[in-house]
PDB file of C-alpha atoms (C1' of nucleotides) in Angstrom:
ATOM      1  CA  MET A 749      38.667   3.538  -8.061  1.00  0.00           C
ATOM      2  CA  ASN A 750      35.723   4.755  -5.690  1.00  0.00           C
ATOM      3  CA  TYR A 751      34.442   4.224  -2.739  1.00  0.00           C
ATOM      4  CA  TRP A 752      31.132   3.803  -1.086  1.00  0.00           C
ATOM      5  CA  LEU A 753      29.131   3.745   2.206  1.00  0.00           C
ATOM      6  CA  MET A 754      26.746   1.408   2.086  1.00  0.00           C
ATOM      7  CA  LYS A 755      23.451   1.167   4.588  1.00  0.00           C
ATOM      8  CA  SER A 756      22.350  -0.767   6.370  1.00  0.00           C
ATOM      9  CA  GLU A 757      20.594  -1.905   9.308  1.00  0.00           C
ATOM     10  CA  PRO A 758      21.325  -4.954  10.763  1.00  0.00           C
ATOM     11  CA  SER A 759      18.297  -6.664  12.101  1.00  0.00           C
ATOM     12  CA  CYS A 760      17.483  -7.323   8.225  1.00  0.00           C
ATOM     13  CA  PHE A 761      20.775  -7.315   6.925  1.00  0.00           C
ATOM     14  CA  SER A 762      24.521  -7.597   8.969  1.00  0.00           C
ATOM     15  CA  LEU A 763      27.892  -7.841   8.215  1.00  0.00           C
ATOM     16  CA  ASP A 764      27.852 -10.980   9.926  1.00  0.00           C
ATOM     17  CA  ASP A 765      25.286 -11.486   7.771  1.00  0.00           C
ATOM     18  CA  LEU A 766      27.222 -10.650   4.362  1.00  0.00           C
ATOM     19  CA  LYS A 767      29.800 -12.668   5.778  1.00  0.00           C
ATOM     20  CA  ARG A 768      28.520 -15.806   6.423  1.00  0.00           C
ATOM     21  CA  MET A 769      27.440 -15.827   3.032  1.00  0.00           C
ATOM     22  CA  PRO A 770      28.964 -18.090   0.220  1.00  0.00           C
ATOM     23  CA  GLY A 771      32.101 -16.411  -0.733  1.00  0.00           C
ATOM     24  CA  GLY A 772      30.713 -13.511   1.250  1.00  0.00           C
ATOM     25  CA  ILE A 773      28.691 -12.457  -1.819  1.00  0.00           C
ATOM     26  CA  GLU A 774      25.567 -11.420  -1.515  1.00  0.00           C
ATOM     27  CA  HIS A 775      23.783  -8.698  -3.235  1.00  0.00           C
ATOM     28  CA  TRP A 776      23.218  -5.304  -2.394  1.00  0.00           C
ATOM     29  CA  ASP A 777      19.102  -5.386  -3.286  1.00  0.00           C
ATOM     30  CA  GLY A 778      15.991  -3.589  -2.254  1.00  0.00           C
ATOM     31  CA  VAL A 779      17.206   0.698  -2.895  1.00  0.00           C
ATOM     32  CA  ARG A 780      14.148   2.266  -4.462  1.00  0.00           C
ATOM     33  CA  ASN A 781      15.716   5.622  -4.489  1.00  0.00           C
ATOM     34  CA  TYR A 782      17.093   7.040  -7.964  1.00  0.00           C
ATOM     35  CA  GLN A 783      19.106   8.890  -6.555  1.00  0.00           C
ATOM     36  CA  ALA A 784      20.674   5.564  -4.980  1.00  0.00           C
ATOM     37  CA  ARG A 785      19.393   3.914  -8.428  1.00  0.00           C
ATOM     38  CA  ASN A 786      21.349   5.840 -10.454  1.00  0.00           C
ATOM     39  CA  LEU A 787      25.207   5.566  -8.830  1.00  0.00           C
ATOM     40  CA  LEU A 788      24.276   1.545  -8.336  1.00  0.00           C
ATOM     41  CA  ARG A 789      23.461   1.173 -12.135  1.00  0.00           C
ATOM     42  CA  ASP A 790      26.906   3.811 -13.478  1.00  0.00           C
ATOM     43  CA  THR A 791      28.519   4.361 -10.743  1.00  0.00           C
ATOM     44  CA  ILE A 792      29.334   2.017  -8.938  1.00  0.00           C
ATOM     45  CA  LYS A 793      32.687  -0.359 -10.401  1.00  0.00           C
ATOM     46  CA  ILE A 794      34.175  -3.301 -10.444  1.00  0.00           C
ATOM     47  CA  GLY A 795      37.010  -2.932  -7.531  1.00  0.00           C
ATOM     48  CA  ASP A 796      34.942   0.074  -6.055  1.00  0.00           C
ATOM     49  CA  GLY A 797      35.374   0.083  -1.546  1.00  0.00           C
ATOM     50  CA  VAL A 798      32.724  -0.030   0.086  1.00  0.00           C
ATOM     51  CA  LEU A 799      32.656   0.673   4.266  1.00  0.00           C
ATOM     52  CA  PHE A 800      29.962  -0.918   5.262  1.00  0.00           C
ATOM     53  CA  TYR A 801      27.594   0.698   7.907  1.00  0.00           C
ATOM     54  CA  HIS A 802      24.724  -0.611  10.532  1.00  0.00           C
ATOM     55  CA  SER A 803      21.917   1.641  10.925  1.00  0.00           C
ATOM     56  CA  ASN A 804      18.911   2.360  12.994  1.00  0.00           C
ATOM     57  CA  CYS A 805      20.342   0.564  15.824  1.00  0.00           C
ATOM     58  CA  PRO A 806      21.186   0.917  19.986  1.00  0.00           C
ATOM     59  CA  GLN A 807      24.647   2.566  18.381  1.00  0.00           C
ATOM     60  CA  PRO A 808      24.797   3.057  14.457  1.00  0.00           C
ATOM     61  CA  ALA A 809      28.843   2.528  13.473  1.00  0.00           C
ATOM     62  CA  ILE A 810      31.306   2.069  10.227  1.00  0.00           C
ATOM     63  CA  VAL A 811      31.768  -2.058  11.107  1.00  0.00           C
ATOM     64  CA  GLY A 812      33.625  -3.301   8.387  1.00  0.00           C
ATOM     65  CA  LEU A 813      34.635  -3.284   4.891  1.00  0.00           C
ATOM     66  CA  ALA A 814      33.972  -4.885   1.630  1.00  0.00           C
ATOM     67  CA  LYS A 815      34.084  -4.223  -2.736  1.00  0.00           C
ATOM     68  CA  VAL A 816      32.156  -4.329  -5.620  1.00  0.00           C
ATOM     69  CA  VAL A 817      32.835  -7.220  -7.592  1.00  0.00           C
ATOM     70  CA  ARG A 818      29.156  -7.190 -10.237  1.00  0.00           C
ATOM     71  CA  GLU A 819      28.574  -3.335 -11.118  1.00  0.00           C
ATOM     72  CA  GLY A 820      25.195  -2.843 -11.452  1.00  0.00           C
ATOM     73  CA  TYR A 821      22.219  -5.048 -13.051  1.00  0.00           C
ATOM     74  CA  SER A 822      18.201  -5.362 -13.079  1.00  0.00           C
ATOM     75  CA  ASP A 823      17.403  -6.228  -9.347  1.00  0.00           C
ATOM     76  CA  HIS A 824      15.157  -9.160  -9.892  1.00  0.00           C
ATOM     77  CA  THR A 825      12.795  -8.209  -6.356  1.00  0.00           C
ATOM     78  CA  ALA A 826      11.258  -5.587  -8.098  1.00  0.00           C
ATOM     79  CA  LEU A 827       8.887  -7.639 -10.515  1.00  0.00           C
ATOM     80  CA  ASP A 828       8.179 -10.484  -8.111  1.00  0.00           C
ATOM     81  CA  PRO A 829       4.499  -9.705  -5.795  1.00  0.00           C
ATOM     82  CA  ARG A 830       6.260 -11.658  -3.352  1.00  0.00           C
ATOM     83  CA  GLU A 831       9.221  -8.671  -2.623  1.00  0.00           C
ATOM     84  CA  PRO A 832       8.489  -6.786  -0.011  1.00  0.00           C
ATOM     85  CA  HIS A 833      10.534  -3.646  -2.433  1.00  0.00           C
ATOM     86  CA  PHE A 834       8.034  -5.162  -5.709  1.00  0.00           C
ATOM     87  CA  ASP A 835       7.037  -2.399  -8.154  1.00  0.00           C
ATOM     88  CA  PRO A 836       4.837  -2.376 -10.457  1.00  0.00           C
ATOM     89  CA  LYS A 837       5.548  -0.418 -12.542  1.00  0.00           C
ATOM     90  CA  ALA A 838       9.688  -2.608 -13.126  1.00  0.00           C
ATOM     91  CA  THR A 839       9.959  -4.469 -16.584  1.00  0.00           C
ATOM     92  CA  PRO A 840      12.564  -6.960 -16.874  1.00  0.00           C
ATOM     93  CA  ASP A 841      13.282  -4.494 -20.506  1.00  0.00           C
ATOM     94  CA  LYS A 842      13.192  -1.624 -17.925  1.00  0.00           C
ATOM     95  CA  PRO A 843      13.829  -2.707 -14.515  1.00  0.00           C
ATOM     96  CA  ILE A 844      13.622   0.637 -13.678  1.00  0.00           C
ATOM     97  CA  TRP A 845      16.266  -0.983 -10.050  1.00  0.00           C
ATOM     98  CA  PHE A 846      19.231  -1.352  -9.725  1.00  0.00           C
ATOM     99  CA  MET A 847      21.588  -3.109  -8.291  1.00  0.00           C
ATOM    100  CA  VAL A 848      25.671  -4.281  -7.208  1.00  0.00           C
ATOM    101  CA  ASP A 849      27.615  -6.831  -5.507  1.00  0.00           C
ATOM    102  CA  ILE A 850      28.867  -6.793  -3.526  1.00  0.00           C
ATOM    103  CA  GLN A 851      31.550  -9.388  -0.474  1.00  0.00           C
ATOM    104  CA  TYR A 852      32.893  -9.234   2.429  1.00  0.00           C
ATOM    105  CA  LEU A 853      35.834  -8.240   3.422  1.00  0.00           C
ATOM    106  CA  CYS A 854      37.445  -7.882   7.068  1.00  0.00           C
ATOM    107  CA  HIS A 855      35.353  -6.855  10.204  1.00  0.00           C
ATOM    108  CA  LEU A 856      36.432  -3.546  11.482  1.00  0.00           C
ATOM    109  CA  PRO A 857      39.027  -4.352  14.610  1.00  0.00           C
ATOM    110  CA  GLN A 858      37.087  -1.413  16.469  1.00  0.00           C
ATOM    111  CA  PRO A 859      33.694   0.169  14.892  1.00  0.00           C
ATOM    112  CA  LEU A 860      33.557   3.913  14.628  1.00  0.00           C
ATOM    113  CA  THR A 861      30.677   5.517  15.818  1.00  0.00           C
ATOM    114  CA  ARG A 862      28.643   8.942  14.668  1.00  0.00           C
ATOM    115  CA  GLU A 863      30.396  10.114  17.698  1.00  0.00           C
ATOM    116  CA  ASP A 864      34.255   8.443  16.443  1.00  0.00           C
ATOM    117  CA  LEU A 865      33.603  10.165  13.142  1.00  0.00           C
ATOM    118  CA  ARG A 866      32.266  13.191  14.797  1.00  0.00           C
ATOM    119  CA  LYS A 867      35.168  14.061  16.771  1.00  0.00           C
ATOM    120  CA  HIS A 868      37.569  13.392  13.760  1.00  0.00           C
ATOM    121  CA  PRO A 869      38.426  16.219  11.532  1.00  0.00           C
ATOM    122  CA  LEU A 870      38.921  13.797   8.382  1.00  0.00           C
ATOM    123  CA  LEU A 871      36.068  12.327   8.591  1.00  0.00           C
ATOM    124  CA  ALA A 872      33.584  14.849  10.417  1.00  0.00           C
ATOM    125  CA  GLY A 873      32.700  15.605   6.819  1.00  0.00           C
ATOM    126  CA  MET A 874      31.714  12.698   5.740  1.00  0.00           C
ATOM    127  CA  GLY A 875      27.695  12.420   3.709  1.00  0.00           C
ATOM    128  CA  VAL A 876      26.615   9.702   6.545  1.00  0.00           C
ATOM    129  CA  LEU A 877      27.002  12.560   9.149  1.00  0.00           C
ATOM    130  CA  ARG A 878      24.510  15.027   7.658  1.00  0.00           C
ATOM    131  CA  LYS A 879      20.981  16.272   9.431  1.00  0.00           C
ATOM    132  CA  GLY A 880      18.845  14.566   7.377  1.00  0.00           C
ATOM    133  CA  ASN A 881      21.036  12.049   5.246  1.00  0.00           C
ATOM    134  CA  ARG A 882      19.794   9.133   4.094  1.00  0.00           C
ATOM    135  CA  LEU A 883      21.135   7.967   0.856  1.00  0.00           C
ATOM    136  CA  SER A 884      21.456   4.269   1.902  1.00  0.00           C
ATOM    137  CA  VAL A 885      24.644   4.197  -1.287  1.00  0.00           C
ATOM    138  CA  GLN A 886      26.442   7.003  -1.047  1.00  0.00           C
ATOM    139  CA  PRO A 887      30.162   8.347  -2.557  1.00  0.00           C
ATOM    140  CA  VAL A 888      33.120   7.697   0.442  1.00  0.00           C
ATOM    141  CA  THR A 889      36.644   9.652  -0.534  1.00  0.00           C
ATOM    142  CA  ALA A 890      39.810   7.732  -1.011  1.00  0.00           C
ATOM    143  CA  GLN A 891      40.924  10.897   2.716  1.00  0.00           C
ATOM    144  CA  GLU A 892      38.083   9.349   4.346  1.00  0.00           C
ATOM    145  CA  TRP A 893      38.459   6.375   3.671  1.00  0.00           C
ATOM    146  CA  GLN A 894      41.917   6.078   3.796  1.00  0.00           C
ATOM    147  CA  THR A 895      41.606   7.653   7.402  1.00  0.00           C
ATOM    148  CA  VAL A 896      39.467   4.876   8.699  1.00  0.00           C
ATOM    149  CA  LEU A 897      41.893   2.193   7.359  1.00  0.00           C
ATOM    150  CA  ALA A 898      43.982   4.336   9.333  1.00  0.00           C
ATOM    151  CA  LEU A 899      41.688   4.546  13.143  1.00  0.00           C
ATOM    152  CA  ASN A 900      41.801   1.169  12.678  1.00  0.00           C
ATOM    153  CA  GLY A 901      45.109  -0.109  11.578  1.00  0.00           C
ATOM    154  CA  VAL A 902      44.748  -2.225   9.042  1.00  0.00           C
ATOM    155  CA  ASP A 903      46.291  -2.512   5.443  1.00  0.00           C
ATOM    156  CA  ASP A 904      44.085  -1.387   2.827  1.00  0.00           C
ATOM    157  CA  PRO A 905      42.967  -4.558   1.137  1.00  0.00           C
ATOM    158  CA  LEU A 906      42.260  -3.515  -2.202  1.00  0.00           C
TER     159      LEU A 906
ATOM    160  C1'  DG B1258       8.671   5.869  20.782  1.00  0.00           C
ATOM    161  C1'  DC B1259       9.254  10.888  19.472  1.00  0.00           C
ATOM    162  C1'  DC B1260      10.259  13.187  16.065  1.00  0.00           C
ATOM    163  C1'  DA B1261      12.426  15.931  12.112  1.00  0.00           C
ATOM    164  C1'  DA B1262      14.476  15.860   6.720  1.00  0.00           C
ATOM    165  C1'  DC B1263      12.688  13.867   2.963  1.00  0.00           C
ATOM    166  C1'  DG B1264      11.021  12.083  -1.003  1.00  0.00           C
ATOM    167  C1'  DT B1265       7.431  11.018  -3.767  1.00  0.00           C
ATOM    168  C1'  DT B1266       2.494  10.955  -5.397  1.00  0.00           C
ATOM    169  C1'  DG B1267      -2.028  13.163  -6.948  1.00  0.00           C
ATOM    170  C1'  DG B1268      -5.208  16.524  -7.218  1.00  0.00           C
ATOM    171  C1'  DC B1269      -6.087  20.877  -9.306  1.00  0.00           C
TER     172       DC B1269
ATOM    173  C1'  DG C1364       4.121  22.347 -11.960  1.00  0.00           C
ATOM    174  C1'  DC C1365       2.671  23.609  -7.327  1.00  0.00           C
ATOM    175  C1'  DC C1366       2.337  22.266  -2.667  1.00  0.00           C
ATOM    176  C1'  DA C1367      -0.199  19.750   0.574  1.00  0.00           C
ATOM    177  C1'  DA C1368      -0.663  15.003   1.910  1.00  0.00           C
ATOM    178  C1'  DC C1369       1.292  10.916   3.851  1.00  0.00           C
ATOM    179  C1'  DG C1370       5.270   7.148   3.922  1.00  0.00           C
ATOM    180  C1'  DT C1371      10.065   6.415   5.277  1.00  0.00           C
ATOM    181  C1'  DT C1372      14.314   6.588   6.819  1.00  0.00           C
ATOM    182  C1'  DG C1373      17.255   6.979  10.768  1.00  0.00           C
ATOM    183  C1'  DG C1374      18.740   9.296  15.467  1.00  0.00           C
ATOM    184  C1'  DC C1375      17.950   9.693  19.419  1.00  0.00           C
TER     185       DC C1375
END
DNA sequence: GCCAACGTTGGC
DNA sequence: GCCAACGTTGGC
């Protein structure tokens, strides 16, 4: 079991949007970075925990929890010329880009802002705080996962 | 809106 | 294979 932090701009796709999807499930498409692609294709597994992070917004924060319900498969938005993340080099046989499906679990009663993370000794080392870190999918340690839950007084849903 | 950091592209 | 130019990300 592994844990991940996934970033999304709430003006584009928010945790509320995920909650509203049928079954609370949506595919995590549009990732066009090779390092993140490798994680989506090879490493992220069904049942893994996801910290849902809102980026590029007035209050960037970890706002909720999700879990992985489908492992890496072809990101079809790379094959469709009408899609903003269309990649002419991708083909059905060699998709290049991959995505996973995640399912909504809950909102955090107390979203954790960057300031919250920075001031907590067990969270201050999180990748999302590192300057210049642009990975939209990044690993989270079990300790970080448990600390985020403990600060919110929520039981581990996984 | 600014700007630093980063990944990608493409000429050589 | 180097590296400058460029586009994007994302906090502030």
